[in-house]
Amino acid sequence: MGGTLTIDRKQFIQTAEAAAGGNDVIAVVKNNAYNFGLEFSVRAFLEAGIHSFATTSMDEALEIRRISQEAMIFLMNPTYDLETVRENGFHITLPSLEYYHEYREALSGISVHLEYAGLFNRSGFGTSDEMIEVINDVHALPRNARMDVAGIWTHFGYADELDMEEYEVERELWRSLLSDVLATGHAFDYIHSQNSASFARDGLFNGHTHLRLGIALYGSRPYASLPAENYMQSLTLKAPIVQLRRLSANQKCGYGGSYQPENDAKIAVVDIGYGDGILRKRADFDCMINGKRYAIKALMMSHMIVEVDEDVTLDDEVIMYSNDLRIDDYTALGAGANSEQLGALNYNSLKKVILNDTSVYQ
Ligand SMILES: Cc1ncc(COP(=O)(O)O)c(C=O)c1O
């Protein structure tokens, strides 16, 4: 059994509150809530005062509805099972004019958010004219045949890229499209575009009702120059040492003799590996034992070799992630995106412990 993943629920809630900064937030909870656990995260976010959720998966949307009858649940992927959408009161993206024409009748009574493709261009309308065509068409229908055009949104593809200029371009394209569409007089309950990086860069945009945050809610900085104390990580990952060994300078260890110490060395064999979700690139950097950093020398499926010193004993814990070994610091060092490091963690092999769990649902 590889390591233990600990999530401090109280810290998780405080981090989410701090990330929201008093604004209305749609929490992005796709991919099992960035792998923190969908039910855990949704319940914690509700306690943090967040009542709107976005995912790409119908199964996740149904799970959120089971947890909360009142929550606004937004499906960000184009959705074709409109009966389930209607039964559960989900909001869905309206991804294109073609989609609208194809499902015009079937969409009656359903809440949609018009999606602008922008420079990200994964999905969405290309122009304000197309959106205005839809709005005018809907208003011309009898009330009982109309869909509810509840929202308008986009996603920025460059907000996290501080050294690229495209963010300014996509932001201005969106602002201009929004002002054209708002000029129709149509009132939207949900106007949302900003992910964690965009919010950190610009604050909440004028006229926007909600932020649509992911990674900041989970305690990682979207980019490294932000102050770490504003994004406290609630997650710790640690593993036990299974053996301490001594190697002489001419000895090799690991598959294919992957590690050979320069001098005689003491090594710790640690009970965690890539099978538990430690990315190879993460293993290029240190772990921590008793507050001191030690180099990882080899990573295997269920073990890791760490070069240690005489201070380390068999009872010590090896820390892979904590507020001293932050996921976002390793992102900055090139270990992989925050969500990549989180998404890799293997809940089938890691023991999961929730600290400070005062929730009533347990
Ligand atoms: C459409 C959409 N909106 C918002 C987010 C949240 O982004 P972040 O985690 O950078 O806050 C994501 C994340 O991938 C997304 O795909």
mmCIF file of C-alpha atoms and ligand atoms in Angstrom:
data_model
loop_
_atom_site.group_PDB
_atom_site.id
_atom_site.type_symbol
_atom_site.label_atom_id
_atom_site.label_comp_id
_atom_site.label_asym_id
_atom_site.label_seq_id
_atom_site.Cartn_x
_atom_site.Cartn_y
_atom_site.Cartn_z
ATOM 1 C CA MET A 1 0.000 0.000 0.000
ATOM 2 C CA GLY A 2 1.649 3.265 -1.092
ATOM 3 C CA GLY A 3 1.326 6.483 0.873
ATOM 4 C CA THR A 4 -1.362 8.433 2.592
ATOM 5 C CA LEU A 5 -3.153 11.393 1.116
ATOM 6 C CA THR A 6 -4.504 13.743 3.739
ATOM 7 C CA ILE A 7 -6.969 16.525 3.035
ATOM 8 C CA ASP A 8 -7.695 19.035 5.777
ATOM 9 C CA ARG A 9 -11.369 19.793 5.217
ATOM 10 C CA LYS A 10 -11.354 22.969 7.311
ATOM 11 C CA GLN A 11 -8.393 24.283 5.317
ATOM 12 C CA PHE A 12 -10.063 23.211 2.051
ATOM 13 C CA ILE A 13 -13.128 25.333 2.918
ATOM 14 C CA GLN A 14 -11.028 28.316 4.036
ATOM 15 C CA THR A 15 -8.980 28.116 0.835
ATOM 16 C CA ALA A 16 -12.145 28.073 -1.287
ATOM 17 C CA GLU A 17 -13.560 31.083 0.590
ATOM 18 C CA ALA A 18 -10.298 32.989 0.152
ATOM 19 C CA ALA A 19 -10.142 32.128 -3.559
ATOM 20 C CA ALA A 20 -13.698 33.364 -4.125
ATOM 21 C CA GLY A 21 -12.868 36.667 -2.411
ATOM 22 C CA GLY A 22 -16.534 37.364 -1.644
ATOM 23 C CA ASN A 23 -17.622 36.966 -5.284
ATOM 24 C CA ASP A 24 -20.223 34.570 -6.654
ATOM 25 C CA VAL A 25 -18.439 31.517 -7.984
ATOM 26 C CA ILE A 26 -19.259 28.604 -10.254
ATOM 27 C CA ALA A 27 -16.933 25.883 -8.924
ATOM 28 C CA VAL A 28 -15.417 23.721 -11.649
ATOM 29 C CA VAL A 29 -15.681 20.191 -10.284
ATOM 30 C CA LYS A 30 -14.958 18.146 -13.398
ATOM 31 C CA ASN A 31 -12.741 15.049 -13.241
ATOM 32 C CA ASN A 32 -13.884 14.097 -9.760
ATOM 33 C CA ALA A 33 -13.312 17.663 -8.566
ATOM 34 C CA TYR A 34 -9.711 17.826 -9.762
ATOM 35 C CA ASN A 35 -9.355 14.408 -8.094
ATOM 36 C CA PHE A 36 -10.178 15.728 -4.608
ATOM 37 C CA GLY A 37 -13.411 13.706 -4.687
ATOM 38 C CA LEU A 38 -16.692 15.034 -6.109
ATOM 39 C CA GLU A 39 -18.929 14.536 -3.083
ATOM 40 C CA PHE A 40 -16.288 15.746 -0.627
ATOM 41 C CA SER A 41 -15.633 18.868 -2.694
ATOM 42 C CA VAL A 42 -19.240 19.766 -3.511
ATOM 43 C CA ARG A 43 -20.253 19.502 0.150
ATOM 44 C CA ALA A 44 -17.247 21.529 1.251
ATOM 45 C CA PHE A 45 -17.883 24.189 -1.415
ATOM 46 C CA LEU A 46 -21.521 24.430 -0.318
ATOM 47 C CA GLU A 47 -20.225 25.140 3.199
ATOM 48 C CA ALA A 48 -17.908 27.748 1.727
ATOM 49 C CA GLY A 49 -20.984 29.498 0.277
ATOM 50 C CA ILE A 50 -20.577 28.273 -3.314
ATOM 51 C CA HIS A 51 -23.848 27.026 -4.806
ATOM 52 C CA SER A 52 -23.068 26.771 -8.512
ATOM 53 C CA PHE A 53 -21.057 23.971 -10.108
ATOM 54 C CA ALA A 54 -19.704 23.225 -13.561
ATOM 55 C CA THR A 55 -18.639 19.884 -14.965
ATOM 56 C CA THR A 56 -18.197 18.207 -18.329
ATOM 57 C CA SER A 57 -19.866 14.943 -17.313
ATOM 58 C CA MET A 58 -23.553 14.033 -17.065
ATOM 59 C CA ASP A 59 -22.764 11.413 -14.400
ATOM 60 C CA GLU A 60 -21.053 14.042 -12.273
ATOM 61 C CA ALA A 61 -23.955 16.443 -12.814
ATOM 62 C CA LEU A 62 -26.381 13.758 -11.565
ATOM 63 C CA GLU A 63 -24.187 13.130 -8.513
ATOM 64 C CA ILE A 64 -24.157 16.854 -7.688
ATOM 65 C CA ARG A 65 -27.954 16.968 -8.025
ATOM 66 C CA ARG A 66 -28.224 14.057 -5.572
ATOM 67 C CA ILE A 67 -26.145 16.104 -3.108
ATOM 68 C CA SER A 68 -28.006 19.377 -3.635
ATOM 69 C CA GLN A 69 -31.486 19.932 -5.031
ATOM 70 C CA GLU A 70 -30.940 23.712 -5.165
ATOM 71 C CA ALA A 71 -27.499 23.962 -6.767
ATOM 72 C CA MET A 72 -27.091 25.478 -10.228
ATOM 73 C CA ILE A 73 -25.357 22.743 -12.221
ATOM 74 C CA PHE A 74 -23.821 23.746 -15.533
ATOM 75 C CA LEU A 75 -22.814 21.205 -18.157
ATOM 76 C CA MET A 76 -19.929 22.718 -20.111
ATOM 77 C CA ASN A 77 -19.825 20.063 -22.861
ATOM 78 C CA PRO A 78 -22.417 20.001 -25.652
ATOM 79 C CA THR A 79 -25.198 17.777 -24.306
ATOM 80 C CA TYR A 80 -27.656 15.631 -26.273
ATOM 81 C CA ASP A 81 -29.613 13.850 -23.517
ATOM 82 C CA LEU A 82 -32.024 16.729 -23.102
ATOM 83 C CA GLU A 83 -34.626 14.698 -21.182
ATOM 84 C CA THR A 84 -32.173 14.093 -18.319
ATOM 85 C CA VAL A 85 -31.201 17.762 -18.471
ATOM 86 C CA ARG A 86 -34.835 18.823 -18.158
ATOM 87 C CA GLU A 87 -35.679 16.333 -15.385
ATOM 88 C CA ASN A 88 -32.756 17.550 -13.284
ATOM 89 C CA GLY A 89 -32.950 21.249 -14.054
ATOM 90 C CA PHE A 90 -29.390 21.356 -15.364
ATOM 91 C CA HIS A 91 -28.084 24.375 -17.221
ATOM 92 C CA ILE A 92 -26.244 23.512 -20.446
ATOM 93 C CA THR A 93 -23.933 25.230 -22.854
ATOM 94 C CA LEU A 94 -25.349 26.323 -26.219
ATOM 95 C CA PRO A 95 -22.285 25.516 -28.306
ATOM 96 C CA SER A 96 -23.204 26.723 -31.819
ATOM 97 C CA LEU A 97 -25.876 28.030 -34.153
ATOM 98 C CA GLU A 98 -26.048 24.593 -35.820
ATOM 99 C CA TYR A 99 -26.788 22.953 -32.470
ATOM 100 C CA TYR A 100 -29.521 25.519 -31.813
ATOM 101 C CA HIS A 101 -31.228 24.885 -35.134
ATOM 102 C CA GLU A 102 -31.030 21.124 -34.701
ATOM 103 C CA TYR A 103 -32.420 21.047 -31.141
ATOM 104 C CA ARG A 104 -34.576 24.199 -31.205
ATOM 105 C CA GLU A 105 -37.830 22.438 -30.243
ATOM 106 C CA ALA A 106 -36.267 19.954 -27.832
ATOM 107 C CA LEU A 107 -34.605 22.818 -25.917
ATOM 108 C CA SER A 108 -37.881 24.383 -24.776
ATOM 109 C CA GLY A 109 -37.915 24.937 -21.022
ATOM 110 C CA ILE A 110 -34.166 24.265 -20.707
ATOM 111 C CA SER A 111 -31.720 26.869 -19.372
ATOM 112 C CA VAL A 112 -28.823 27.489 -21.734
ATOM 113 C CA HIS A 113 -25.673 29.611 -21.589
ATOM 114 C CA LEU A 114 -24.519 30.976 -24.956
ATOM 115 C CA GLU A 115 -20.879 29.992 -25.468
ATOM 116 C CA TYR A 116 -18.370 32.194 -27.269
ATOM 117 C CA ALA A 117 -15.524 30.310 -28.953
ATOM 118 C CA GLY A 118 -12.962 33.120 -28.781
ATOM 119 C CA LEU A 119 -9.310 32.256 -29.306
ATOM 120 C CA PHE A 120 -9.632 29.076 -27.205
ATOM 121 C CA ASN A 121 -11.981 27.789 -29.897
ATOM 122 C CA ARG A 122 -12.789 24.375 -28.421
ATOM 123 C CA SER A 123 -16.494 25.004 -28.777
ATOM 124 C CA GLY A 124 -18.863 27.954 -29.082
ATOM 125 C CA PHE A 125 -20.332 30.618 -31.378
ATOM 126 C CA GLY A 126 -17.978 32.570 -33.592
ATOM 127 C CA THR A 127 -19.745 35.941 -33.623
ATOM 128 C CA SER A 128 -22.163 38.145 -31.688
ATOM 129 C CA ASP A 129 -24.441 38.229 -34.765
ATOM 130 C CA GLU A 130 -25.073 34.483 -34.458
ATOM 131 C CA MET A 131 -25.881 34.845 -30.763
ATOM 132 C CA ILE A 132 -28.213 37.768 -31.444
ATOM 133 C CA GLU A 133 -29.957 35.677 -34.120
ATOM 134 C CA VAL A 134 -30.682 33.047 -31.450
ATOM 135 C CA ILE A 135 -31.903 35.598 -28.904
ATOM 136 C CA ASN A 136 -34.243 37.200 -31.453
ATOM 137 C CA ASP A 137 -35.510 33.801 -32.554
ATOM 138 C CA VAL A 138 -36.233 32.752 -28.967
ATOM 139 C CA HIS A 139 -38.063 35.997 -28.204
ATOM 140 C CA ALA A 140 -40.257 35.460 -31.259
ATOM 141 C CA LEU A 141 -41.458 32.072 -29.953
ATOM 142 C CA PRO A 142 -44.518 31.638 -27.730
ATOM 143 C CA ARG A 143 -43.405 31.667 -24.053
ATOM 144 C CA ASN A 144 -44.140 27.983 -23.457
ATOM 145 C CA ALA A 145 -41.973 26.964 -26.423
ATOM 146 C CA ARG A 146 -38.917 28.990 -25.431
ATOM 147 C CA MET A 147 -35.663 27.858 -23.958
ATOM 148 C CA ASP A 148 -34.376 30.056 -21.146
ATOM 149 C CA VAL A 149 -31.303 31.973 -22.323
ATOM 150 C CA ALA A 150 -29.973 32.173 -18.769
ATOM 151 C CA GLY A 151 -26.302 32.783 -19.371
ATOM 152 C CA ILE A 152 -23.430 33.742 -21.631
ATOM 153 C CA TRP A 153 -19.865 32.540 -21.236
ATOM 154 C CA THR A 154 -16.461 31.903 -22.697
ATOM 155 C CA HIS A 155 -13.216 30.260 -21.640
ATOM 156 C CA PHE A 156 -9.824 31.922 -22.006
ATOM 157 C CA GLY A 157 -7.086 29.778 -23.484
ATOM 158 C CA TYR A 158 -4.230 32.142 -22.670
ATOM 159 C CA ALA A 159 -4.981 33.554 -19.186
ATOM 160 C CA ASP A 160 -2.411 31.210 -17.609
ATOM 161 C CA GLU A 161 0.296 32.167 -20.113
ATOM 162 C CA LEU A 162 1.793 35.326 -18.652
ATOM 163 C CA ASP A 163 4.460 35.597 -21.319
ATOM 164 C CA MET A 164 1.987 35.513 -24.235
ATOM 165 C CA GLU A 165 -0.020 38.471 -25.484
ATOM 166 C CA GLU A 166 -3.067 36.547 -26.685
ATOM 167 C CA TYR A 167 -4.882 36.887 -23.346
ATOM 168 C CA GLU A 168 -5.310 40.627 -23.923
ATOM 169 C CA VAL A 169 -6.655 39.857 -27.398
ATOM 170 C CA GLU A 170 -9.153 37.191 -26.306
ATOM 171 C CA ARG A 171 -10.274 39.364 -23.375
ATOM 172 C CA GLU A 172 -11.023 42.318 -25.666
ATOM 173 C CA LEU A 173 -12.790 40.108 -28.223
ATOM 174 C CA TRP A 174 -15.010 38.780 -25.432
ATOM 175 C CA ARG A 175 -15.731 42.224 -23.973
ATOM 176 C CA SER A 176 -16.704 43.559 -27.354
ATOM 177 C CA LEU A 177 -18.917 40.533 -28.125
ATOM 178 C CA LEU A 178 -20.554 40.844 -24.703
ATOM 179 C CA SER A 179 -21.351 44.510 -25.172
ATOM 180 C CA ASP A 180 -22.921 43.758 -28.595
ATOM 181 C CA VAL A 181 -25.078 40.984 -27.145
ATOM 182 C CA LEU A 182 -26.097 42.998 -24.063
ATOM 183 C CA ALA A 183 -27.190 45.810 -26.391
ATOM 184 C CA THR A 184 -30.152 43.584 -27.386
ATOM 185 C CA GLY A 185 -31.529 44.287 -23.902
ATOM 186 C CA HIS A 186 -31.609 40.584 -23.041
ATOM 187 C CA ALA A 187 -30.875 40.116 -19.315
ATOM 188 C CA PHE A 188 -28.629 37.208 -18.352
ATOM 189 C CA ASP A 189 -28.581 35.695 -14.862
ATOM 190 C CA TYR A 190 -25.115 34.247 -15.475
ATOM 191 C CA ILE A 191 -22.261 36.049 -17.196
ATOM 192 C CA HIS A 192 -19.004 34.176 -16.625
ATOM 193 C CA SER A 193 -15.648 33.902 -18.322
ATOM 194 C CA GLN A 194 -12.864 34.004 -15.776
ATOM 195 C CA ASN A 195 -10.818 31.048 -14.577
ATOM 196 C CA SER A 196 -8.377 31.284 -11.664
ATOM 197 C CA ALA A 197 -5.593 32.959 -13.650
ATOM 198 C CA SER A 198 -7.854 35.541 -15.269
ATOM 199 C CA PHE A 199 -9.356 36.469 -11.886
ATOM 200 C CA ALA A 200 -5.902 36.736 -10.284
ATOM 201 C CA ARG A 201 -4.768 39.009 -13.120
ATOM 202 C CA ASP A 202 -7.804 41.255 -13.469
ATOM 203 C CA GLY A 203 -10.257 40.853 -10.573
ATOM 204 C CA LEU A 204 -13.906 40.276 -11.470
ATOM 205 C CA PHE A 205 -14.739 41.846 -14.833
ATOM 206 C CA ASN A 206 -17.397 44.559 -14.939
ATOM 207 C CA GLY A 207 -20.849 43.233 -15.641
ATOM 208 C CA HIS A 208 -19.910 39.637 -14.823
ATOM 209 C CA THR A 209 -22.125 37.828 -12.344
ATOM 210 C CA HIS A 210 -19.797 34.901 -11.548
ATOM 211 C CA LEU A 211 -16.232 33.667 -11.606
ATOM 212 C CA ARG A 212 -15.757 30.144 -12.908
ATOM 213 C CA LEU A 213 -12.889 28.869 -10.798
ATOM 214 C CA GLY A 214 -11.081 25.576 -10.622
ATOM 215 C CA ILE A 215 -7.504 25.297 -9.439
ATOM 216 C CA ALA A 216 -7.479 28.282 -7.030
ATOM 217 C CA LEU A 217 -10.396 26.755 -5.106
ATOM 218 C CA TYR A 218 -8.263 23.644 -4.626
ATOM 219 C CA GLY A 219 -5.318 25.596 -3.209
ATOM 220 C CA SER A 220 -2.879 25.949 -6.087
ATOM 221 C CA ARG A 221 -1.662 29.188 -7.616
ATOM 222 C CA PRO A 222 -2.517 29.447 -11.311
ATOM 223 C CA TYR A 223 0.921 31.026 -11.819
ATOM 224 C CA ALA A 224 3.991 31.162 -9.626
ATOM 225 C CA SER A 225 4.383 34.889 -8.980
ATOM 226 C CA LEU A 226 1.245 34.998 -6.818
ATOM 227 C CA PRO A 227 1.676 34.927 -3.009
ATOM 228 C CA ALA A 228 1.495 31.328 -1.758
ATOM 229 C CA GLU A 229 -0.201 32.352 1.501
ATOM 230 C CA ASN A 230 -3.333 33.289 -0.472
ATOM 231 C CA TYR A 231 -3.615 29.729 -1.807
ATOM 232 C CA MET A 232 -3.150 27.387 1.126
ATOM 233 C CA GLN A 233 -2.890 23.769 0.060
ATOM 234 C CA SER A 234 -5.148 21.480 2.092
ATOM 235 C CA LEU A 235 -3.532 18.350 0.685
ATOM 236 C CA THR A 236 -0.529 16.460 2.044
ATOM 237 C CA LEU A 237 0.955 13.300 0.557
ATOM 238 C CA LYS A 238 3.333 11.171 2.588
ATOM 239 C CA ALA A 239 4.689 7.641 2.566
ATOM 240 C CA PRO A 240 6.525 5.351 4.987
ATOM 241 C CA ILE A 241 10.090 4.111 4.674
ATOM 242 C CA VAL A 242 10.129 0.331 4.267
ATOM 243 C CA GLN A 243 13.891 -0.103 4.570
ATOM 244 C CA LEU A 244 17.127 1.795 5.172
ATOM 245 C CA ARG A 245 20.163 0.418 3.316
ATOM 246 C CA ARG A 246 23.777 1.269 2.799
ATOM 247 C CA LEU A 247 25.283 1.307 -0.677
ATOM 248 C CA SER A 248 28.949 1.610 -1.491
ATOM 249 C CA ALA A 249 30.069 3.809 -4.346
ATOM 250 C CA ASN A 250 30.502 0.893 -6.748
ATOM 251 C CA GLN A 251 27.009 -0.541 -6.143
ATOM 252 C CA LYS A 252 23.985 0.114 -8.296
ATOM 253 C CA CYS A 253 20.343 -0.133 -7.392
ATOM 254 C CA GLY A 254 16.958 -0.009 -9.126
ATOM 255 C CA TYR A 255 15.846 -1.309 -12.551
ATOM 256 C CA GLY A 256 18.722 -1.346 -14.982
ATOM 257 C CA GLY A 257 20.961 -0.071 -12.184
ATOM 258 C CA SER A 258 19.320 3.314 -12.529
ATOM 259 C CA TYR A 259 20.977 4.719 -9.419
ATOM 260 C CA GLN A 260 24.610 4.531 -8.390
ATOM 261 C CA PRO A 261 25.804 6.817 -5.574
ATOM 262 C CA GLU A 262 28.914 8.911 -6.109
ATOM 263 C CA ASN A 263 30.191 7.982 -2.614
ATOM 264 C CA ASP A 264 29.093 5.461 -0.015
ATOM 265 C CA ALA A 265 25.500 6.329 0.754
ATOM 266 C CA LYS A 266 22.594 5.594 3.007
ATOM 267 C CA ILE A 267 19.333 5.178 1.135
ATOM 268 C CA ALA A 268 15.700 4.964 2.153
ATOM 269 C CA VAL A 269 13.390 2.666 0.197
ATOM 270 C CA VAL A 270 10.029 4.465 0.309
ATOM 271 C CA ASP A 271 6.632 2.842 -0.150
ATOM 272 C CA ILE A 272 5.304 5.003 -2.981
ATOM 273 C CA GLY A 273 5.874 5.136 -6.742
ATOM 274 C CA TYR A 274 4.455 6.100 -10.096
ATOM 275 C CA GLY A 275 1.717 3.500 -9.645
ATOM 276 C CA ASP A 276 0.430 5.667 -6.788
ATOM 277 C CA GLY A 277 0.495 8.736 -9.003
ATOM 278 C CA ILE A 278 3.929 10.251 -8.490
ATOM 279 C CA LEU A 279 4.841 11.741 -11.851
ATOM 280 C CA ARG A 280 8.316 10.926 -13.134
ATOM 281 C CA LYS A 281 9.042 14.631 -13.462
ATOM 282 C CA ARG A 282 8.060 15.197 -9.827
ATOM 283 C CA ALA A 283 10.714 12.659 -8.840
ATOM 284 C CA ASP A 284 13.375 14.918 -10.370
ATOM 285 C CA PHE A 285 12.946 17.081 -7.272
ATOM 286 C CA ASP A 286 13.278 16.631 -3.510
ATOM 287 C CA CYS A 287 11.054 15.066 -0.901
ATOM 288 C CA MET A 288 11.092 16.104 2.763
ATOM 289 C CA ILE A 289 11.855 14.088 5.904
ATOM 290 C CA ASN A 290 11.632 15.763 9.317
ATOM 291 C CA GLY A 291 11.603 19.194 7.704
ATOM 292 C CA LYS A 292 14.775 18.538 5.676
ATOM 293 C CA ARG A 293 14.928 18.074 1.894
ATOM 294 C CA TYR A 294 16.425 14.927 0.367
ATOM 295 C CA ALA A 295 16.972 14.004 -3.267
ATOM 296 C CA ILE A 296 14.865 11.284 -4.899
ATOM 297 C CA LYS A 297 17.254 9.050 -6.815
ATOM 298 C CA ALA A 298 14.966 6.513 -8.473
ATOM 299 C CA LEU A 299 11.230 6.096 -9.027
ATOM 300 C CA MET A 300 9.651 2.691 -9.566
ATOM 301 C CA MET A 301 6.033 1.567 -9.774
ATOM 302 C CA SER A 302 5.576 1.160 -6.024
ATOM 303 C CA HIS A 303 8.881 2.337 -4.550
ATOM 304 C CA MET A 304 11.175 5.298 -4.509
ATOM 305 C CA ILE A 305 14.867 5.472 -3.595
ATOM 306 C CA VAL A 306 15.884 8.534 -1.564
ATOM 307 C CA GLU A 307 19.446 9.349 -0.592
ATOM 308 C CA VAL A 308 19.342 10.185 3.122
ATOM 309 C CA ASP A 309 21.727 10.859 6.024
ATOM 310 C CA GLU A 310 22.236 9.642 9.575
ATOM 311 C CA ASP A 311 19.309 11.800 10.831
ATOM 312 C CA VAL A 312 16.761 9.586 9.087
ATOM 313 C CA THR A 313 15.267 6.562 10.852
ATOM 314 C CA LEU A 314 12.846 3.856 9.785
ATOM 315 C CA ASP A 315 9.985 5.518 11.658
ATOM 316 C CA ASP A 316 10.207 8.761 9.692
ATOM 317 C CA GLU A 317 7.621 9.837 7.146
ATOM 318 C CA VAL A 318 8.569 10.950 3.668
ATOM 319 C CA ILE A 319 6.580 13.969 2.522
ATOM 320 C CA MET A 320 5.916 14.392 -1.202
ATOM 321 C CA TYR A 321 3.386 17.252 -1.095
ATOM 322 C CA SER A 322 2.581 19.742 1.668
ATOM 323 C CA ASN A 323 2.504 23.503 2.085
ATOM 324 C CA ASP A 324 6.334 23.354 2.028
ATOM 325 C CA LEU A 325 6.362 21.135 -1.053
ATOM 326 C CA ARG A 326 3.615 22.815 -3.019
ATOM 327 C CA ILE A 327 2.065 21.328 -6.121
ATOM 328 C CA ASP A 328 2.233 24.737 -7.808
ATOM 329 C CA ASP A 329 5.972 25.068 -7.071
ATOM 330 C CA TYR A 330 6.580 21.808 -8.938
ATOM 331 C CA THR A 331 4.387 23.100 -11.750
ATOM 332 C CA ALA A 332 6.686 26.115 -12.000
ATOM 333 C CA LEU A 333 9.695 23.762 -11.987
ATOM 334 C CA GLY A 334 8.250 21.800 -14.913
ATOM 335 C CA ALA A 335 6.846 18.702 -13.164
ATOM 336 C CA GLY A 336 3.495 19.057 -14.964
ATOM 337 C CA ALA A 337 0.420 21.290 -14.668
ATOM 338 C CA ASN A 338 -1.225 21.544 -11.235
ATOM 339 C CA SER A 339 -4.191 19.551 -12.495
ATOM 340 C CA GLU A 340 -1.850 16.957 -14.032
ATOM 341 C CA GLN A 341 -0.101 16.301 -10.712
ATOM 342 C CA LEU A 342 -3.449 16.169 -8.892
ATOM 343 C CA GLY A 343 -5.157 14.081 -11.554
ATOM 344 C CA ALA A 344 -2.418 11.438 -11.436
ATOM 345 C CA LEU A 345 -2.912 10.610 -7.728
ATOM 346 C CA ASN A 346 -4.216 7.059 -7.475
ATOM 347 C CA TYR A 347 -6.997 6.713 -4.948
ATOM 348 C CA ASN A 348 -7.081 2.956 -5.430
ATOM 349 C CA SER A 349 -3.654 2.585 -3.909
ATOM 350 C CA LEU A 350 -3.324 5.650 -1.689
ATOM 351 C CA LYS A 351 -4.994 5.727 1.700
ATOM 352 C CA LYS A 352 -7.192 8.809 1.957
ATOM 353 C CA VAL A 353 -7.646 10.605 5.265
ATOM 354 C CA ILE A 354 -9.904 13.614 5.763
ATOM 355 C CA LEU A 355 -8.887 15.811 8.707
ATOM 356 C CA ASN A 356 -11.191 18.175 10.595
ATOM 357 C CA ASP A 357 -14.277 16.575 9.088
ATOM 358 C CA THR A 358 -17.161 18.222 10.880
ATOM 359 C CA SER A 359 -19.641 17.615 8.067
ATOM 360 C CA VAL A 360 -22.970 16.077 8.946
ATOM 361 C CA TYR A 361 -23.238 13.731 5.962
ATOM 362 C CA GLN A 362 -20.475 11.260 6.943
HETATM 363 C C1 LIG B 1 -14.298 25.656 -19.320
HETATM 364 C C2 LIG B 1 -13.495 25.799 -18.084
HETATM 365 N N1 LIG B 1 -13.749 26.786 -17.240
HETATM 366 C C3 LIG B 1 -13.033 26.978 -16.095
HETATM 367 C C4 LIG B 1 -12.001 26.125 -15.771
HETATM 368 C C5 LIG B 1 -11.235 26.356 -14.510
HETATM 369 O O1 LIG B 1 -9.917 26.733 -14.788
HETATM 370 P P1 LIG B 1 -8.848 26.883 -13.618
HETATM 371 O O2 LIG B 1 -8.672 25.554 -13.007
HETATM 372 O O3 LIG B 1 -7.649 27.377 -14.319
HETATM 373 O O4 LIG B 1 -9.425 27.884 -12.655
HETATM 374 C C6 LIG B 1 -11.693 25.064 -16.635
HETATM 375 C C7 LIG B 1 -10.579 24.167 -16.320
HETATM 376 O O5 LIG B 1 -10.035 23.447 -17.088
HETATM 377 C C8 LIG B 1 -12.464 24.901 -17.822
HETATM 378 O O6 LIG B 1 -12.204 23.910 -18.699
#
